């Protein structure tokens, strides 16, 4: 499970940071539409991150059957947190999204330590999570 990520995953992952960086910059420049757009994008990405674990659970070998429930739970929990974040006032919602993106990466790191997530994915995941969380955090500060 330690094969390199496809170059398209690296490219598309990096491209996924563009809206975070652009919307955080627009938020700093006081464009009123930017913080809600940043929250919406952050929530969509957080929900997407959970879906990765459904895919892993559905394709897991029999030897990983003990990880099925935690994987499926990690697949659902980010979507629920994203939904709650959108129901909150903007500033705490953005902060919750930032924390949840980092917490999801931390949970994935624990899974990676058990060999359940590829190390190459985790390197990309931490880089993207840092950029997303920083953007959401900046958005929360200026919202």
Short mmCIF file of N, CA and C in Angstrom, two decimals:
data_model
loop_
_atom_site.label_atom_id
_atom_site.label_comp_id
_atom_site.label_asym_id
_atom_site.label_seq_id
_atom_site.Cartn_x
_atom_site.Cartn_y
_atom_site.Cartn_z
N UNK A 1 0.82 -1.20 0.00
CA UNK A 1 0.00 0.00 0.00
C UNK A 1 0.86 1.26 0.00
N UNK A 2 2.14 1.13 -0.27
CA UNK A 2 3.05 2.26 -0.24
C UNK A 2 3.49 2.67 -1.64
N UNK A 3 2.58 2.68 -2.58
CA UNK A 3 2.95 3.10 -3.92
C UNK A 3 2.77 4.61 -4.04
N UNK A 4 3.50 5.23 -4.95
CA UNK A 4 3.38 6.69 -5.11
C UNK A 4 1.98 7.08 -5.58
N UNK A 5 1.59 8.28 -5.22
CA UNK A 5 0.32 8.79 -5.71
C UNK A 5 0.45 9.14 -7.18
N UNK A 6 -0.62 9.00 -7.93
CA UNK A 6 -0.57 9.43 -9.33
C UNK A 6 -0.30 10.94 -9.41
N UNK A 7 0.42 11.36 -10.44
CA UNK A 7 0.72 12.79 -10.58
C UNK A 7 -0.56 13.61 -10.70
N UNK A 8 -1.61 13.03 -11.25
CA UNK A 8 -2.88 13.76 -11.35
C UNK A 8 -3.45 14.06 -9.97
N UNK A 9 -3.23 13.17 -9.00
CA UNK A 9 -3.71 13.44 -7.64
C UNK A 9 -2.95 14.62 -7.04
N UNK A 10 -1.66 14.68 -7.29
CA UNK A 10 -0.87 15.81 -6.79
C UNK A 10 -1.32 17.11 -7.43
N UNK A 11 -1.52 17.08 -8.74
CA UNK A 11 -1.93 18.28 -9.47
C UNK A 11 -3.31 18.75 -9.04
N UNK A 12 -4.26 17.84 -9.00
CA UNK A 12 -5.62 18.22 -8.62
C UNK A 12 -5.71 18.61 -7.15
N UNK A 13 -4.93 17.94 -6.31
CA UNK A 13 -4.89 18.33 -4.90
C UNK A 13 -4.39 19.75 -4.74
N UNK A 14 -3.29 20.07 -5.42
CA UNK A 14 -2.74 21.43 -5.34
C UNK A 14 -3.73 22.44 -5.92
N UNK A 15 -4.39 22.08 -7.00
CA UNK A 15 -5.39 22.98 -7.59
C UNK A 15 -6.54 23.23 -6.62
N UNK A 16 -6.84 22.26 -5.79
CA UNK A 16 -7.90 22.42 -4.80
C UNK A 16 -7.60 23.48 -3.76
N UNK A 17 -6.33 23.85 -3.62
CA UNK A 17 -5.97 24.93 -2.69
C UNK A 17 -6.25 26.31 -3.27
N UNK A 18 -6.34 26.42 -4.58
CA UNK A 18 -6.53 27.73 -5.22
C UNK A 18 -7.77 28.44 -4.69
N UNK A 19 -8.94 27.80 -4.63
CA UNK A 19 -10.10 28.51 -4.06
C UNK A 19 -9.89 28.90 -2.60
N UNK A 20 -9.24 28.05 -1.80
CA UNK A 20 -8.97 28.42 -0.41
C UNK A 20 -8.13 29.69 -0.35
N UNK A 21 -7.04 29.71 -1.09
CA UNK A 21 -6.13 30.85 -1.06
C UNK A 21 -6.79 32.11 -1.63
N UNK A 22 -7.51 31.95 -2.72
CA UNK A 22 -8.19 33.09 -3.33
C UNK A 22 -9.28 33.66 -2.45
N UNK A 23 -10.08 32.78 -1.85
CA UNK A 23 -11.17 33.25 -1.00
C UNK A 23 -10.66 33.83 0.31
N UNK A 24 -9.58 33.28 0.84
CA UNK A 24 -8.98 33.87 2.05
C UNK A 24 -8.43 35.26 1.72
N UNK A 25 -7.79 35.39 0.58
CA UNK A 25 -7.27 36.71 0.17
C UNK A 25 -8.41 37.70 -0.03
N UNK A 26 -9.47 37.27 -0.69
CA UNK A 26 -10.62 38.14 -0.90
C UNK A 26 -11.27 38.52 0.43
N UNK A 27 -11.24 37.60 1.40
CA UNK A 27 -11.78 37.90 2.73
C UNK A 27 -10.93 38.97 3.42
N UNK A 28 -9.63 38.84 3.32
CA UNK A 28 -8.73 39.83 3.92
C UNK A 28 -8.95 41.20 3.28
N UNK A 29 -9.24 41.21 1.99
CA UNK A 29 -9.49 42.47 1.27
C UNK A 29 -10.91 42.99 1.51
N UNK A 30 -11.64 42.31 2.39
CA UNK A 30 -12.96 42.75 2.82
C UNK A 30 -14.04 42.66 1.74
N UNK A 31 -13.92 41.70 0.83
CA UNK A 31 -15.02 41.43 -0.08
C UNK A 31 -16.06 40.65 0.72
N UNK A 32 -17.23 41.21 0.91
CA UNK A 32 -18.23 40.62 1.79
C UNK A 32 -18.72 39.24 1.39
N UNK A 33 -18.66 38.93 0.12
CA UNK A 33 -19.11 37.63 -0.37
C UNK A 33 -18.10 36.53 -0.10
N UNK A 34 -16.86 36.91 0.18
CA UNK A 34 -15.79 35.91 0.26
C UNK A 34 -15.87 34.99 1.48
N UNK A 35 -16.09 35.49 2.70
CA UNK A 35 -16.14 34.56 3.83
C UNK A 35 -17.23 33.49 3.72
N UNK A 36 -18.46 33.83 3.30
CA UNK A 36 -19.46 32.76 3.13
C UNK A 36 -19.06 31.77 2.03
N UNK A 37 -18.44 32.27 0.97
CA UNK A 37 -17.99 31.38 -0.10
C UNK A 37 -16.87 30.47 0.40
N UNK A 38 -16.00 31.01 1.24
CA UNK A 38 -14.92 30.21 1.83
C UNK A 38 -15.50 29.12 2.73
N UNK A 39 -16.51 29.46 3.51
CA UNK A 39 -17.16 28.46 4.37
C UNK A 39 -17.81 27.36 3.53
N UNK A 40 -18.48 27.75 2.46
CA UNK A 40 -19.14 26.76 1.61
C UNK A 40 -18.10 25.82 0.96
N UNK A 41 -17.01 26.39 0.47
CA UNK A 41 -15.98 25.56 -0.15
C UNK A 41 -15.32 24.66 0.90
N UNK A 42 -15.03 25.21 2.07
CA UNK A 42 -14.43 24.41 3.13
C UNK A 42 -15.33 23.25 3.54
N UNK A 43 -16.63 23.50 3.62
CA UNK A 43 -17.57 22.44 3.99
C UNK A 43 -17.61 21.35 2.91
N UNK A 44 -17.60 21.78 1.64
CA UNK A 44 -17.61 20.79 0.55
C UNK A 44 -16.35 19.93 0.59
N UNK A 45 -15.21 20.55 0.84
CA UNK A 45 -13.96 19.79 0.88
C UNK A 45 -13.92 18.87 2.09
N UNK A 46 -14.38 19.34 3.23
CA UNK A 46 -14.41 18.48 4.42
C UNK A 46 -15.28 17.25 4.16
N UNK A 47 -16.42 17.43 3.54
CA UNK A 47 -17.28 16.29 3.21
C UNK A 47 -16.57 15.34 2.24
N UNK A 48 -15.85 15.90 1.27
CA UNK A 48 -15.09 15.09 0.31
C UNK A 48 -14.04 14.24 1.03
N UNK A 49 -13.39 14.81 2.02
CA UNK A 49 -12.34 14.07 2.74
C UNK A 49 -12.90 12.83 3.41
N UNK A 50 -14.10 12.90 3.91
CA UNK A 50 -14.71 11.73 4.50
C UNK A 50 -14.96 10.63 3.50
N UNK A 51 -15.31 11.02 2.29
CA UNK A 51 -15.63 10.03 1.26
C UNK A 51 -14.44 9.13 0.94
N UNK A 52 -13.24 9.64 1.11
CA UNK A 52 -12.04 8.83 0.87
C UNK A 52 -12.11 7.54 1.69
N UNK A 53 -12.61 7.63 2.90
CA UNK A 53 -12.60 6.48 3.80
C UNK A 53 -13.68 5.46 3.47
N UNK A 54 -14.76 5.89 2.87
CA UNK A 54 -15.72 4.92 2.37
C UNK A 54 -15.08 4.12 1.25
N UNK A 55 -14.36 4.80 0.38
CA UNK A 55 -13.67 4.10 -0.70
C UNK A 55 -12.66 3.10 -0.17
N UNK A 56 -11.89 3.51 0.84
CA UNK A 56 -10.93 2.58 1.43
C UNK A 56 -11.62 1.39 2.09
N UNK A 57 -12.72 1.64 2.77
CA UNK A 57 -13.45 0.56 3.44
C UNK A 57 -14.04 -0.42 2.43
N UNK A 58 -14.57 0.11 1.35
CA UNK A 58 -15.21 -0.75 0.35
C UNK A 58 -14.20 -1.58 -0.45
N UNK A 59 -12.95 -1.12 -0.52
CA UNK A 59 -11.92 -1.84 -1.28
C UNK A 59 -10.93 -2.56 -0.37
N UNK A 60 -11.18 -2.56 0.92
CA UNK A 60 -10.22 -3.13 1.87
C UNK A 60 -10.14 -4.65 1.75
N UNK A 61 -8.93 -5.19 1.92
CA UNK A 61 -8.80 -6.64 1.96
C UNK A 61 -9.39 -7.19 3.25
N UNK A 62 -9.67 -8.45 3.26
CA UNK A 62 -10.26 -9.11 4.43
C UNK A 62 -9.42 -8.88 5.69
N UNK A 63 -8.11 -8.78 5.53
CA UNK A 63 -7.23 -8.60 6.69
C UNK A 63 -7.46 -7.28 7.41
N UNK A 64 -8.15 -6.33 6.77
CA UNK A 64 -8.43 -5.03 7.37
C UNK A 64 -9.88 -4.90 7.83
N UNK A 65 -10.58 -6.02 7.96
CA UNK A 65 -12.01 -5.96 8.30
C UNK A 65 -12.25 -5.31 9.66
N UNK A 66 -11.31 -5.39 10.57
CA UNK A 66 -11.47 -4.76 11.88
C UNK A 66 -11.50 -3.25 11.83
N UNK A 67 -11.05 -2.68 10.73
CA UNK A 67 -11.04 -1.22 10.57
C UNK A 67 -12.29 -0.70 9.87
N UNK A 68 -13.19 -1.60 9.51
CA UNK A 68 -14.34 -1.20 8.70
C UNK A 68 -15.20 -0.13 9.38
N UNK A 69 -15.61 -0.36 10.61
CA UNK A 69 -16.48 0.61 11.29
C UNK A 69 -15.80 1.95 11.50
N UNK A 70 -14.56 2.00 12.00
CA UNK A 70 -13.91 3.32 12.12
C UNK A 70 -13.77 4.03 10.77
N UNK A 71 -13.46 3.30 9.72
CA UNK A 71 -13.34 3.92 8.41
C UNK A 71 -14.68 4.51 7.95
N UNK A 72 -15.73 3.75 8.10
CA UNK A 72 -17.04 4.25 7.68
C UNK A 72 -17.47 5.43 8.54
N UNK A 73 -17.16 5.38 9.82
CA UNK A 73 -17.48 6.51 10.70
C UNK A 73 -16.69 7.75 10.28
N UNK A 74 -15.42 7.57 9.96
CA UNK A 74 -14.61 8.70 9.49
C UNK A 74 -15.11 9.19 8.14
N UNK A 75 -15.80 8.35 7.43
CA UNK A 75 -16.40 8.77 6.18
C UNK A 75 -17.62 9.65 6.37
N UNK A 76 -18.34 9.46 7.46
CA UNK A 76 -19.59 10.19 7.69
C UNK A 76 -19.38 11.43 8.56
N UNK A 77 -18.54 11.33 9.55
CA UNK A 77 -18.37 12.41 10.53
C UNK A 77 -17.98 13.74 9.90
N UNK A 78 -17.04 13.81 8.96
CA UNK A 78 -16.71 15.11 8.37
C UNK A 78 -17.90 15.79 7.70
N UNK A 79 -18.76 15.04 7.05
CA UNK A 79 -19.94 15.63 6.42
C UNK A 79 -20.87 16.25 7.46
N UNK A 80 -21.04 15.56 8.57
CA UNK A 80 -21.90 16.09 9.63
C UNK A 80 -21.30 17.35 10.25
N UNK A 81 -20.00 17.35 10.46
CA UNK A 81 -19.34 18.53 11.01
C UNK A 81 -19.44 19.70 10.03
N UNK A 82 -19.26 19.42 8.75
CA UNK A 82 -19.38 20.47 7.73
C UNK A 82 -20.78 21.09 7.75
N UNK A 83 -21.76 20.27 7.86
CA UNK A 83 -23.15 20.75 7.92
C UNK A 83 -23.36 21.65 9.13
N UNK A 84 -22.90 21.19 10.30
CA UNK A 84 -23.02 22.00 11.51
C UNK A 84 -22.28 23.33 11.35
N UNK A 85 -21.10 23.29 10.75
CA UNK A 85 -20.32 24.52 10.56
C UNK A 85 -21.09 25.54 9.73
N UNK A 86 -21.84 25.07 8.75
CA UNK A 86 -22.62 25.99 7.91
C UNK A 86 -23.84 26.54 8.63
N UNK A 87 -24.27 25.86 9.69
CA UNK A 87 -25.41 26.35 10.47
C UNK A 87 -24.98 27.38 11.52
N UNK A 88 -23.70 27.40 11.85
CA UNK A 88 -23.18 28.33 12.84
C UNK A 88 -23.00 29.73 12.24
N UNK A 89 -22.88 30.74 13.10
CA UNK A 89 -22.47 32.05 12.58
C UNK A 89 -21.12 31.90 11.86
N UNK A 90 -20.84 32.80 10.95
CA UNK A 90 -19.71 32.65 10.04
C UNK A 90 -18.37 32.45 10.73
N UNK A 91 -18.03 33.27 11.68
CA UNK A 91 -16.70 33.18 12.31
C UNK A 91 -16.48 31.83 13.00
N UNK A 92 -17.38 31.38 13.89
CA UNK A 92 -17.15 30.05 14.49
C UNK A 92 -17.29 28.91 13.48
N UNK A 93 -18.11 29.09 12.46
CA UNK A 93 -18.23 28.05 11.44
C UNK A 93 -16.93 27.86 10.68
N UNK A 94 -16.29 28.96 10.30
CA UNK A 94 -14.99 28.88 9.61
C UNK A 94 -13.94 28.25 10.52
N UNK A 95 -13.94 28.63 11.78
CA UNK A 95 -12.98 28.07 12.73
C UNK A 95 -13.20 26.56 12.89
N UNK A 96 -14.46 26.16 13.00
CA UNK A 96 -14.76 24.73 13.12
C UNK A 96 -14.27 23.97 11.89
N UNK A 97 -14.47 24.52 10.72
CA UNK A 97 -14.00 23.85 9.50
C UNK A 97 -12.48 23.70 9.51
N UNK A 98 -11.77 24.74 9.94
CA UNK A 98 -10.30 24.67 10.00
C UNK A 98 -9.85 23.56 10.94
N UNK A 99 -10.45 23.52 12.11
CA UNK A 99 -10.08 22.50 13.11
C UNK A 99 -10.46 21.11 12.61
N UNK A 100 -11.62 20.99 12.00
CA UNK A 100 -12.09 19.67 11.53
C UNK A 100 -11.22 19.13 10.41
N UNK A 101 -10.74 19.99 9.54
CA UNK A 101 -9.84 19.52 8.47
C UNK A 101 -8.55 18.97 9.07
N UNK A 102 -8.01 19.67 10.06
CA UNK A 102 -6.79 19.19 10.72
C UNK A 102 -7.06 17.93 11.54
N UNK A 103 -8.21 17.88 12.21
CA UNK A 103 -8.55 16.70 13.01
C UNK A 103 -8.75 15.47 12.13
N UNK A 104 -9.33 15.66 10.96
CA UNK A 104 -9.50 14.55 10.04
C UNK A 104 -8.13 14.04 9.58
N UNK A 105 -7.22 14.95 9.30
CA UNK A 105 -5.87 14.54 8.91
C UNK A 105 -5.18 13.80 10.05
N UNK A 106 -5.40 14.25 11.28
CA UNK A 106 -4.80 13.57 12.43
C UNK A 106 -5.35 12.16 12.58
N UNK A 107 -6.65 12.00 12.37
CA UNK A 107 -7.25 10.67 12.44
C UNK A 107 -6.70 9.78 11.33
N UNK A 108 -6.50 10.36 10.17
CA UNK A 108 -5.93 9.60 9.06
C UNK A 108 -4.48 9.21 9.36
N UNK A 109 -3.75 10.08 10.04
CA UNK A 109 -2.37 9.76 10.39
C UNK A 109 -2.32 8.56 11.33
N UNK A 110 -3.28 8.48 12.24
CA UNK A 110 -3.35 7.31 13.12
C UNK A 110 -3.63 6.06 12.30
N UNK A 111 -4.49 6.17 11.31
CA UNK A 111 -4.77 5.03 10.43
C UNK A 111 -3.54 4.68 9.60
N UNK A 112 -2.81 5.68 9.17
CA UNK A 112 -1.60 5.42 8.38
C UNK A 112 -0.56 4.69 9.22
N UNK A 113 -0.48 5.01 10.50
CA UNK A 113 0.46 4.33 11.39
C UNK A 113 0.14 2.84 11.50
N UNK A 114 -1.11 2.48 11.27
CA UNK A 114 -1.53 1.08 11.29
C UNK A 114 -1.47 0.45 9.89
N UNK A 115 -0.98 1.20 8.91
CA UNK A 115 -0.89 0.68 7.56
C UNK A 115 -2.19 0.71 6.79
N UNK A 116 -3.16 1.50 7.25
CA UNK A 116 -4.48 1.52 6.62
C UNK A 116 -4.64 2.64 5.59
N UNK A 117 -3.69 3.56 5.59
CA UNK A 117 -3.71 4.69 4.66
C UNK A 117 -2.30 4.80 4.07
N UNK A 118 -2.18 4.97 2.78
CA UNK A 118 -0.84 5.03 2.17
C UNK A 118 -0.04 6.24 2.67
N UNK A 119 1.24 6.05 2.99
CA UNK A 119 2.07 7.18 3.43
C UNK A 119 2.14 8.30 2.40
N UNK A 120 2.14 7.96 1.13
CA UNK A 120 2.20 9.00 0.10
C UNK A 120 0.95 9.89 0.15
N UNK A 121 -0.18 9.33 0.47
CA UNK A 121 -1.41 10.11 0.64
C UNK A 121 -1.27 11.05 1.83
N UNK A 122 -0.69 10.57 2.91
CA UNK A 122 -0.57 11.41 4.10
C UNK A 122 0.35 12.59 3.88
N UNK A 123 1.40 12.45 3.13
CA UNK A 123 2.28 13.60 2.84
C UNK A 123 1.49 14.68 2.11
N UNK A 124 0.74 14.29 1.11
CA UNK A 124 -0.09 15.24 0.37
C UNK A 124 -1.17 15.81 1.28
N UNK A 125 -1.78 14.94 2.04
CA UNK A 125 -2.91 15.33 2.89
C UNK A 125 -2.51 16.40 3.90
N UNK A 126 -1.36 16.25 4.55
CA UNK A 126 -0.92 17.25 5.53
C UNK A 126 -0.62 18.58 4.85
N UNK A 127 0.00 18.56 3.70
CA UNK A 127 0.30 19.82 2.99
C UNK A 127 -0.99 20.54 2.61
N UNK A 128 -1.92 19.80 2.04
CA UNK A 128 -3.20 20.41 1.64
C UNK A 128 -4.01 20.86 2.85
N UNK A 129 -3.99 20.06 3.91
CA UNK A 129 -4.75 20.41 5.12
C UNK A 129 -4.20 21.67 5.77
N UNK A 130 -2.88 21.82 5.78
CA UNK A 130 -2.29 23.03 6.35
C UNK A 130 -2.72 24.27 5.58
N UNK A 131 -2.69 24.18 4.26
CA UNK A 131 -3.12 25.32 3.45
C UNK A 131 -4.60 25.63 3.61
N UNK A 132 -5.42 24.59 3.64
CA UNK A 132 -6.87 24.79 3.81
C UNK A 132 -7.19 25.36 5.18
N UNK A 133 -6.59 24.78 6.22
CA UNK A 133 -6.87 25.24 7.58
C UNK A 133 -6.38 26.67 7.80
N UNK A 134 -5.22 27.00 7.25
CA UNK A 134 -4.72 28.37 7.38
C UNK A 134 -5.66 29.36 6.68
N UNK A 135 -6.14 28.99 5.51
CA UNK A 135 -7.07 29.86 4.78
C UNK A 135 -8.37 30.04 5.55
N UNK A 136 -8.91 28.93 6.06
CA UNK A 136 -10.15 29.03 6.84
C UNK A 136 -9.93 29.83 8.12
N UNK A 137 -8.79 29.63 8.76
CA UNK A 137 -8.48 30.39 9.97
C UNK A 137 -8.38 31.88 9.70
N UNK A 138 -7.71 32.25 8.60
CA UNK A 138 -7.64 33.66 8.24
C UNK A 138 -9.03 34.21 7.96
N UNK A 139 -9.83 33.42 7.26
CA UNK A 139 -11.19 33.84 6.99
C UNK A 139 -11.97 34.08 8.28
N UNK A 140 -11.77 33.22 9.26
CA UNK A 140 -12.46 33.38 10.55
C UNK A 140 -12.00 34.65 11.26
N UNK A 141 -10.74 34.96 11.14
CA UNK A 141 -10.22 36.17 11.81
C UNK A 141 -10.79 37.46 11.24
N UNK A 142 -11.04 37.47 9.94
CA UNK A 142 -11.48 38.71 9.31
C UNK A 142 -12.99 38.74 9.04
N UNK A 143 -13.67 37.64 9.26
CA UNK A 143 -15.13 37.60 8.97
C UNK A 143 -15.90 38.51 9.91
#
